[in-house]
């Protein structure tokens, strides 16, 4: 038998995917299935949990079959998942009591507002590191218990189980033998005490969620049982779990304090590892678990940009620039460097660290000779300047995590652009490490599973299995960079509706 293989299951918002890796972190094969979205009311988003499980089994089988390798060579499975999406099911039958409620769902906004008005948010933030927002799982669980007929009585009788998509898939794969989640997913529920690393009795009481519903919380590289023999032809150990952004943090090798990654998709998620220091945020960033390995918890600060790649999509579709993102980039590269145009893409408000839901997008600094090229370049620059906003907020919240040689490791669609990667370094003043392999989320899950299965002797060996990155050093002068940031801050101040 050859070198051990690791199978990663990446259960995302729009698809369920499996990737087979070798021990050097090289992709051998993959398989995926699209995931149907349901929108039963304005602001509501749901998934079919049974569809997610069926697709998970299909892609795990197909990824191995396509590789031509034997299932006996697979040392372990790692699971990563869309965070905060939650389902409740019958402990005896495995049947969900309702469709899964997706992280994007806003149906519990009134509940969050009521709790905020009652002065509960400071307690929530100090306990969980999170804000009172429908994004997180806890209010979704409470909604299901209150709105599905008989659910609360069944939950209190111990007949139901709840979990995020990792816990649901693991419970099904193991035939109900294991009801477990990892510390990163637990830290996104509004129910988990970050300091105690356990479910919070106070949060459970506040949201009226019975503790009996919840999974056991394990390390990210741990024993999550084995798949039933009939699922994959033999029992395969499940040895690694992490929520998608934390899995990407691992896939980018950000395992020490000060190491950070940004994923550029429609929006952008930026996380900085703060080590064992749990950094409370004064900028309303999220404090969350980066990883828990060997019982040792490391933390992260997380900020999100609402509009990243979506700004390029606006230029492409809204302003009629052809060729998709590549067309917008080609046009942006032709712009004059001294144009002074600033786009604030607050199409759905401003996220961290400004937090102004009523702010709206605007263009500043246009002159008679401003054209589409300058606007296209301003759209790219807006992504870089918003990234600097987050880095500055994180630096203020956790100064001890930032050493002299700071590098921002990037992945996602926009990171494919060499030009944007260099521009990001120039406008943030931080070196940029561009991943040569884009599926860093699945890779992170595989590395955690390899660590849990003993394929890698330690964390350093697992991180060393990552593909190489290309590094971009800031080339723009400090004066020029600070002038661009000053223009940005002035523009943001003009669109803000709150002090």
Coordinates of C-alpha atoms in Angstrom, one line a residue:
X1 CA 0.0 0.0 0.0
X2 CA 1.3 3.5 -0.9
X3 CA 1.3 6.7 1.1
X4 CA -1.9 7.4 3.1
X5 CA -4.6 9.5 1.5
X6 CA -6.9 12.0 3.2
X7 CA -10.5 12.7 2.1
X8 CA -11.9 16.2 2.8
X9 CA -15.6 16.9 2.8
X10 CA -16.3 20.6 2.2
X11 CA -20.0 21.2 2.9
X12 CA -20.6 24.7 1.6
X13 CA -23.5 27.1 1.1
X14 CA -24.0 26.4 -2.6
X15 CA -22.4 23.0 -3.1
X16 CA -21.2 19.9 -1.3
X17 CA -17.7 18.8 -2.4
X18 CA -15.1 16.1 -1.6
X19 CA -11.4 16.4 -2.4
X20 CA -8.9 13.5 -2.1
X21 CA -5.4 14.6 -1.1
X22 CA -2.2 12.8 -0.7
X23 CA 0.0 13.3 2.4
X24 CA 1.9 16.2 0.7
X25 CA -1.3 18.2 0.4
X26 CA -1.6 17.6 -3.4
X27 CA -5.1 17.2 -4.8
X28 CA -5.7 13.8 -6.5
X29 CA -9.4 14.0 -7.4
X30 CA -12.6 15.8 -6.5
X31 CA -16.4 15.5 -6.8
X32 CA -19.2 18.0 -6.1
X33 CA -23.0 18.4 -6.1
X34 CA -24.9 21.7 -6.2
X35 CA -27.1 22.5 -3.2
X36 CA -30.6 23.9 -3.7
X37 CA -31.5 27.1 -1.8
X38 CA -35.1 27.6 -0.5
X39 CA -36.5 31.1 0.1
X40 CA -39.9 30.6 1.9
X41 CA -40.2 34.3 2.9
X42 CA -38.3 37.6 2.5
X43 CA -35.0 37.2 4.3
X44 CA -35.4 33.5 5.0
X45 CA -32.9 31.0 3.6
X46 CA -33.2 27.2 4.1
X47 CA -31.4 24.0 3.0
X48 CA -32.7 20.4 2.9
X49 CA -30.5 18.6 5.4
X50 CA -31.3 15.2 3.9
X51 CA -30.1 16.5 0.5
X52 CA -26.8 17.6 2.2
X53 CA -26.2 14.2 3.7
X54 CA -27.1 12.3 0.5
X55 CA -24.8 14.6 -1.5
X56 CA -22.0 14.1 1.1
X57 CA -22.1 10.3 0.7
X58 CA -22.1 10.6 -3.1
X59 CA -19.2 13.0 -3.4
X60 CA -17.1 11.0 -0.9
X61 CA -17.6 7.9 -2.9
X62 CA -17.1 9.6 -6.3
X63 CA -13.9 11.4 -5.3
X64 CA -12.2 8.1 -4.4
X65 CA -13.7 6.2 -7.4
X66 CA -12.4 8.9 -9.8
X67 CA -8.9 8.6 -8.3
X68 CA -8.6 5.0 -9.2
X69 CA -7.3 4.4 -5.6
X70 CA -8.7 1.9 -3.1
X71 CA -10.8 3.1 -0.1
X72 CA -8.3 1.1 2.0
X73 CA -5.7 3.8 1.3
X74 CA -7.8 6.5 2.9
X75 CA -6.4 7.1 6.3
X76 CA -9.1 9.6 7.5
X77 CA -11.9 12.0 6.6
X78 CA -11.8 15.7 7.5
X79 CA -15.0 17.8 7.5
X80 CA -15.4 21.5 7.0
X81 CA -18.7 23.3 6.7
X82 CA -20.7 26.4 6.2
X83 CA -20.7 27.8 9.7
X84 CA -23.9 28.8 11.6
X85 CA -26.3 26.8 9.4
X86 CA -28.3 24.6 11.8
X87 CA -30.7 21.7 11.8
X88 CA -32.7 19.9 14.5
X89 CA -33.6 16.2 14.1
X90 CA -35.3 13.3 15.8
X91 CA -32.8 11.3 17.9
X92 CA -34.5 8.0 17.2
X93 CA -35.4 8.3 13.5
X94 CA -32.8 10.8 12.3
X95 CA -35.5 12.7 10.6
X96 CA -35.1 16.5 10.6
X97 CA -38.1 18.4 12.1
X98 CA -37.7 21.3 9.7
X99 CA -35.4 22.4 6.9
X100 CA -32.0 23.6 8.0
X101 CA -31.9 27.4 8.6
X102 CA -28.9 28.9 6.7
X103 CA -26.4 31.4 8.1
X104 CA -27.7 34.1 5.8
X105 CA -31.2 33.8 7.2
X106 CA -32.6 36.9 9.0
X107 CA -35.8 35.6 10.5
X108 CA -34.6 36.1 14.1
X109 CA -33.8 39.8 13.7
X110 CA -36.6 40.8 16.0
X111 CA -35.4 38.4 18.7
X112 CA -31.9 39.8 18.5
X113 CA -33.3 43.4 18.7
X114 CA -35.4 42.5 21.7
X115 CA -32.4 41.1 23.5
X116 CA -30.3 44.0 22.6
X117 CA -32.9 46.4 23.9
X118 CA -32.9 44.5 27.1
X119 CA -29.2 45.2 27.5
X120 CA -28.0 41.6 26.8
X121 CA -25.4 42.3 24.1
X122 CA -22.5 43.1 26.5
X123 CA -23.0 39.8 28.3
X124 CA -23.3 37.9 24.9
X125 CA -20.1 39.5 23.6
X126 CA -18.0 38.9 26.8
X127 CA -19.1 35.3 27.0
X128 CA -19.2 34.2 23.3
X129 CA -17.1 36.8 21.5
X130 CA -20.0 37.4 19.1
X131 CA -22.7 40.1 18.5
X132 CA -26.5 39.7 18.8
X133 CA -27.2 39.0 15.2
X134 CA -29.5 36.5 13.3
X135 CA -26.3 35.2 11.6
X136 CA -25.4 33.0 14.5
X137 CA -27.0 29.6 15.3
X138 CA -28.5 30.1 18.8
X139 CA -31.5 32.2 17.9
X140 CA -32.2 29.9 14.9
X141 CA -32.4 26.9 17.3
X142 CA -34.8 28.8 19.6
X143 CA -37.0 29.7 16.6
X144 CA -37.3 26.1 15.5
X145 CA -38.2 25.0 19.1
X146 CA -40.9 27.7 19.3
X147 CA -42.3 27.5 15.8
X148 CA -42.3 23.8 14.9
X149 CA -45.3 22.2 16.6
X150 CA -44.4 20.1 19.6
X151 CA -40.6 20.7 19.1
X152 CA -40.0 22.3 22.5
X153 CA -41.7 19.6 24.4
X154 CA -39.8 16.9 22.5
X155 CA -36.5 18.7 23.1
X156 CA -37.2 18.9 26.8
X157 CA -38.0 15.2 26.8
X158 CA -34.6 14.5 25.3
X159 CA -36.0 13.3 21.9
X160 CA -34.3 15.8 19.6
X161 CA -30.7 16.7 18.7
X162 CA -29.4 19.9 17.1
X163 CA -26.2 20.8 15.3
X164 CA -24.4 22.7 12.6
X165 CA -23.8 20.8 9.3
X166 CA -20.6 19.1 10.6
X167 CA -22.5 17.6 13.5
X168 CA -25.4 16.5 11.3
X169 CA -23.2 14.8 8.7
X170 CA -21.0 13.1 11.3
X171 CA -24.1 11.8 13.2
X172 CA -25.5 10.3 9.9
X173 CA -22.1 9.0 8.7
X174 CA -21.6 7.2 12.0
X175 CA -25.1 5.8 12.2
X176 CA -26.0 8.0 15.1
X177 CA -23.0 6.8 17.2
X178 CA -21.4 10.2 17.4
X179 CA -23.0 13.5 18.2
X180 CA -20.1 16.0 18.2
X181 CA -18.9 19.3 16.8
X182 CA -15.6 21.0 17.1
X183 CA -14.6 24.1 19.0
X184 CA -14.6 26.4 16.0
X185 CA -18.2 25.6 15.0
X186 CA -19.3 25.7 18.6
X187 CA -17.8 29.2 18.9
X188 CA -20.3 30.4 16.2
X189 CA -23.5 29.4 18.0
X190 CA -24.0 32.2 20.6
X191 CA -24.1 29.3 23.1
X192 CA -20.4 28.7 23.8
X193 CA -18.3 30.2 26.5
X194 CA -15.0 31.1 24.8
X195 CA -13.0 31.2 28.1
X196 CA -14.4 28.0 29.6
X197 CA -14.5 26.2 26.2
X198 CA -17.9 24.7 27.1
X199 CA -21.5 25.4 26.5
X200 CA -22.6 28.4 28.5
X201 CA -25.5 27.8 31.0
X202 CA -26.2 31.5 30.9
X203 CA -26.6 31.6 27.1
X204 CA -28.6 28.4 27.1
X205 CA -31.0 30.0 29.6
X206 CA -31.2 33.3 27.8
X207 CA -32.2 31.7 24.5
X208 CA -34.2 28.8 26.1
X209 CA -32.2 26.1 24.5
X210 CA -32.0 22.7 26.4
X211 CA -28.5 21.5 26.8
X212 CA -29.5 17.9 25.9
X213 CA -29.9 19.1 22.2
X214 CA -26.3 20.0 21.8
X215 CA -23.3 18.0 20.6
X216 CA -20.2 17.2 22.5
X217 CA -17.4 19.7 21.7
X218 CA -14.1 18.1 20.6
X219 CA -10.8 19.4 19.3
X220 CA -10.3 20.1 15.6
X221 CA -8.1 17.1 15.2
X222 CA -9.9 14.4 17.3
X223 CA -11.8 11.1 17.2
X224 CA -15.2 11.7 15.6
X225 CA -15.8 8.0 15.2
X226 CA -16.0 6.0 12.0
X227 CA -18.3 5.9 9.0
X228 CA -20.7 2.9 8.8
X229 CA -19.1 0.1 6.7
X230 CA -21.9 0.4 4.1
X231 CA -21.3 4.1 3.5
X232 CA -17.9 3.8 1.9
X233 CA -17.3 0.1 1.7
X234 CA -15.3 0.0 5.0
X235 CA -15.3 2.0 8.2
X236 CA -13.2 5.2 7.6
X237 CA -12.1 7.3 10.6
X238 CA -13.3 10.9 10.8
X239 CA -10.4 12.7 12.5
X240 CA -10.7 16.4 11.7
X241 CA -13.4 19.1 11.8
X242 CA -13.4 22.9 11.5
X243 CA -15.8 25.6 10.2
X244 CA -15.0 26.9 6.8
X245 CA -13.1 30.1 7.6
X246 CA -11.1 28.4 10.4
X247 CA -10.3 25.5 8.0
X248 CA -9.0 28.0 5.5
X249 CA -6.9 29.6 8.3
X250 CA -5.3 26.1 8.7
X251 CA -5.1 25.6 5.0
X252 CA -3.1 28.9 4.8
X253 CA -0.8 27.8 7.6
X254 CA -1.9 30.6 9.9
X255 CA -1.3 28.7 13.2
X256 CA 0.8 31.2 15.1
X257 CA -0.1 34.6 16.6
X258 CA -0.1 37.4 14.0
X259 CA -0.6 35.1 11.0
X260 CA -3.7 36.1 9.0
X261 CA -5.6 35.2 5.9
X262 CA -8.3 36.9 3.8
X263 CA -10.6 35.0 1.5
X264 CA -11.9 37.2 -1.4
X265 CA -15.2 36.1 -2.8
X266 CA -18.4 38.1 -3.2
X267 CA -17.4 39.6 0.2
X268 CA -14.2 39.0 2.2
X269 CA -13.5 37.2 5.5
X270 CA -10.3 38.2 7.2
X271 CA -9.0 36.4 10.3
X272 CA -5.9 37.0 12.4
X273 CA -4.6 34.4 14.8
X274 CA -4.1 36.0 18.2
X275 CA -2.6 32.9 19.8
X276 CA -3.7 31.9 23.3
X277 CA -4.7 35.5 23.9
X278 CA -8.5 36.0 23.8
X279 CA -8.7 39.5 22.4
X280 CA -11.9 41.4 23.1
X281 CA -12.7 43.8 20.2
X282 CA -13.4 47.5 20.6
X283 CA -14.3 47.7 16.9
X284 CA -17.1 45.1 17.0
X285 CA -15.0 42.5 15.3
X286 CA -15.8 38.9 16.3
X287 CA -13.6 37.0 18.7
X288 CA -13.7 33.4 17.8
X289 CA -11.8 30.1 18.2
X290 CA -9.0 29.7 15.6
X291 CA -8.4 26.1 16.5
X292 CA -8.3 23.7 19.5
X293 CA -5.6 21.1 19.2
X294 CA -4.4 18.8 22.0
X295 CA -6.8 20.6 24.4
X296 CA -5.0 23.9 23.7
X297 CA -7.2 26.7 22.3
X298 CA -5.9 29.5 20.0
X299 CA -8.2 32.4 19.2
X300 CA -8.7 34.7 16.3
X301 CA -10.2 38.1 15.5
X302 CA -12.5 38.0 12.5
X303 CA -13.9 40.8 10.3
X304 CA -15.9 40.7 7.2
X305 CA -16.2 43.0 4.2
X306 CA -19.7 42.9 2.7
X307 CA -18.7 43.9 -0.8
X308 CA -15.4 42.7 -2.3
X309 CA -15.8 40.8 -5.6
X310 CA -19.3 42.0 -5.8
X311 CA -17.9 45.5 -6.6
X312 CA -16.3 44.1 -9.7
X313 CA -19.6 42.4 -10.6
X314 CA -21.3 45.8 -10.3
X315 CA -18.8 47.4 -12.7
X316 CA -19.2 44.4 -15.1
X317 CA -23.0 44.1 -15.0
X318 CA -24.1 47.5 -13.8
X319 CA -21.8 49.7 -15.8
X320 CA -21.7 47.3 -18.8
X321 CA -17.9 46.5 -18.8
X322 CA -17.7 43.2 -20.7
X323 CA -15.5 40.1 -19.9
X324 CA -16.5 39.5 -16.2
X325 CA -13.9 40.1 -13.5
X326 CA -11.0 39.6 -16.0
X327 CA -12.5 42.3 -18.2
X328 CA -12.9 44.7 -15.3
X329 CA -9.3 44.0 -14.3
X330 CA -7.9 44.6 -17.8
X331 CA -9.7 48.0 -17.8
X332 CA -8.6 48.9 -14.3
X333 CA -4.9 48.3 -15.3
X334 CA -5.2 51.0 -18.0
X335 CA -6.3 53.7 -15.6
X336 CA -4.2 56.7 -14.7
X337 CA -2.5 56.3 -11.3
X338 CA -3.2 59.9 -10.2
X339 CA -7.0 59.9 -10.9
X340 CA -8.0 60.2 -7.2
X341 CA -11.3 58.4 -7.7
X342 CA -12.7 56.6 -4.6
X343 CA -15.5 54.1 -4.6
X344 CA -17.2 53.3 -1.3
X345 CA -19.1 50.2 -2.2
X346 CA -21.6 50.5 0.7
X347 CA -24.4 48.9 -1.4
X348 CA -25.8 47.1 1.6
X349 CA -24.3 49.3 4.3
X350 CA -20.8 49.3 5.8
X351 CA -19.6 46.3 7.8
X352 CA -16.6 46.1 10.2
X353 CA -15.3 48.3 11.6
X354 CA -17.8 51.0 10.7
X355 CA -21.1 49.1 11.3
X356 CA -23.5 51.5 9.5
X357 CA -26.4 49.5 7.9
X358 CA -27.9 52.7 6.5
X359 CA -24.8 53.9 4.6
X360 CA -25.0 53.7 0.9
X361 CA -22.4 53.5 -1.9
X362 CA -20.9 56.6 -3.5
X363 CA -18.2 57.7 -5.9
X364 CA -15.9 60.6 -5.0
X365 CA -13.1 62.6 -6.7
X366 CA -14.5 62.4 -10.3
X367 CA -13.4 65.0 -12.8
X368 CA -14.4 65.7 -16.5
X369 CA -11.8 63.1 -17.7
X370 CA -12.8 60.3 -15.3
X371 CA -13.8 57.2 -17.3
X372 CA -14.8 53.6 -16.7
X373 CA -11.1 52.6 -16.3
X374 CA -10.7 54.9 -13.2
X375 CA -14.0 53.6 -11.7
X376 CA -12.9 50.0 -12.3
X377 CA -9.6 50.6 -10.6
X378 CA -11.4 52.3 -7.7
X379 CA -13.5 49.1 -7.3
X380 CA -10.3 47.0 -6.9
X381 CA -8.8 49.6 -4.6
X382 CA -12.0 49.6 -2.4
X383 CA -11.3 45.9 -1.6
X384 CA -7.7 46.7 -0.6
X385 CA -8.7 49.8 1.5
X386 CA -11.4 47.9 3.3
X387 CA -8.9 45.2 4.1
X388 CA -6.6 47.9 5.6
X389 CA -9.6 49.1 7.7
X390 CA -9.8 45.6 9.2
X391 CA -6.1 45.2 9.7
X392 CA -5.9 48.6 11.5
X393 CA -8.9 47.5 13.8
X394 CA -7.2 44.2 14.5
X395 CA -3.9 45.8 15.2
X396 CA -5.6 48.1 17.7
X397 CA -7.5 45.2 19.4
X398 CA -4.5 42.8 19.6
X399 CA -1.2 44.7 19.2
X400 CA 0.7 41.8 20.7
X401 CA -0.2 39.6 17.8
X402 CA 1.4 41.8 15.2
X403 CA 5.2 41.4 14.8
X404 CA 7.4 43.2 12.4
X405 CA 7.1 40.8 9.5
X406 CA 3.4 40.7 8.9
X407 CA 2.0 38.8 5.9
X408 CA -1.5 38.6 4.7
X409 CA -2.2 35.2 3.1
X410 CA -4.9 35.4 0.5
X411 CA -7.2 33.0 -1.4
X412 CA -10.5 33.2 -3.2
X413 CA -11.4 34.4 -6.7
X414 CA -9.7 37.8 -6.6
X415 CA -6.5 36.4 -5.4
X416 CA -6.0 34.7 -8.8
X417 CA -5.0 38.2 -10.0
X418 CA -1.3 39.0 -9.8
X419 CA -2.1 42.7 -10.3
X420 CA -4.6 42.8 -7.5
X421 CA -2.2 40.9 -5.2
X422 CA 0.5 43.5 -5.7
X423 CA -2.0 46.4 -5.4
X424 CA -3.3 44.9 -2.1
X425 CA 0.3 44.9 -0.7
X426 CA 0.8 48.5 -1.9
X427 CA -2.4 49.9 -0.4
X428 CA -2.2 48.0 2.9
X429 CA 1.5 48.3 3.4
X430 CA 1.6 44.6 4.3
X431 CA 3.3 41.8 2.4
X432 CA 0.8 39.5 0.6
X433 CA 1.2 35.7 0.3
X434 CA -0.9 34.4 -2.6
X435 CA -1.9 30.8 -2.4
X436 CA -1.0 28.7 -5.4
X437 CA -3.7 26.3 -4.5
X438 CA -7.2 27.8 -4.1
X439 CA -9.1 25.1 -2.3
X440 CA -7.6 26.1 1.1
X441 CA -10.7 25.3 3.0
X442 CA -10.8 21.6 2.0
X443 CA -7.0 21.5 2.4
X444 CA -7.3 22.7 6.0
X445 CA -9.8 20.0 6.8
X446 CA -7.5 17.4 5.3
X447 CA -4.5 18.7 7.3
X448 CA -6.5 18.5 10.5
X449 CA -7.7 15.0 9.7
X450 CA -4.1 14.0 8.9
X451 CA -3.0 15.4 12.2
X452 CA -5.8 13.5 14.0
X453 CA -5.0 10.3 12.2
X454 CA -1.3 10.4 12.8
X455 CA -0.4 11.0 9.2
X456 CA 1.5 14.1 10.4
X457 CA 3.4 13.7 13.7
X458 CA 2.7 17.3 14.7
X459 CA 1.2 20.7 13.7
X460 CA 4.4 21.9 12.0
X461 CA 4.5 18.8 9.8
X462 CA 0.9 19.3 8.8
X463 CA 1.4 22.9 7.9
X464 CA 4.6 22.0 5.9
X465 CA 2.3 19.9 3.6
X466 CA 0.8 23.1 2.2
X467 CA 1.6 24.1 -1.4
X468 CA 3.9 27.1 -1.9
X469 CA 2.8 30.7 -1.9
X470 CA 3.9 33.6 -4.0
X471 CA 4.9 36.7 -2.0
X472 CA 4.3 40.3 -2.9
X473 CA 6.1 43.1 -1.1
X474 CA 4.7 46.6 -0.8
X475 CA 6.3 48.7 -3.7
X476 CA 4.4 52.0 -3.2
X477 CA 6.0 54.7 -1.1
X478 CA 4.6 55.4 2.3
X479 CA 3.5 59.0 1.5
X480 CA 1.5 57.8 -1.6
X481 CA -0.1 54.9 0.4
X482 CA -1.1 57.1 3.3
X483 CA -2.6 59.8 0.9
X484 CA -4.7 57.1 -0.7
X485 CA -5.9 55.9 2.7
X486 CA -6.7 59.4 3.8
X487 CA -8.9 59.9 0.7
X488 CA -10.6 56.6 1.6
X489 CA -11.3 57.6 5.2
X490 CA -12.6 61.0 4.1
X491 CA -15.0 59.2 1.6
X492 CA -16.2 56.8 4.2
X493 CA -16.9 59.7 6.6
X494 CA -19.1 61.3 3.9
X495 CA -21.3 58.2 3.4
X496 CA -21.7 57.3 7.1
X497 CA -25.1 58.1 8.7
X498 CA -23.9 57.4 12.3
X499 CA -21.2 59.2 14.3

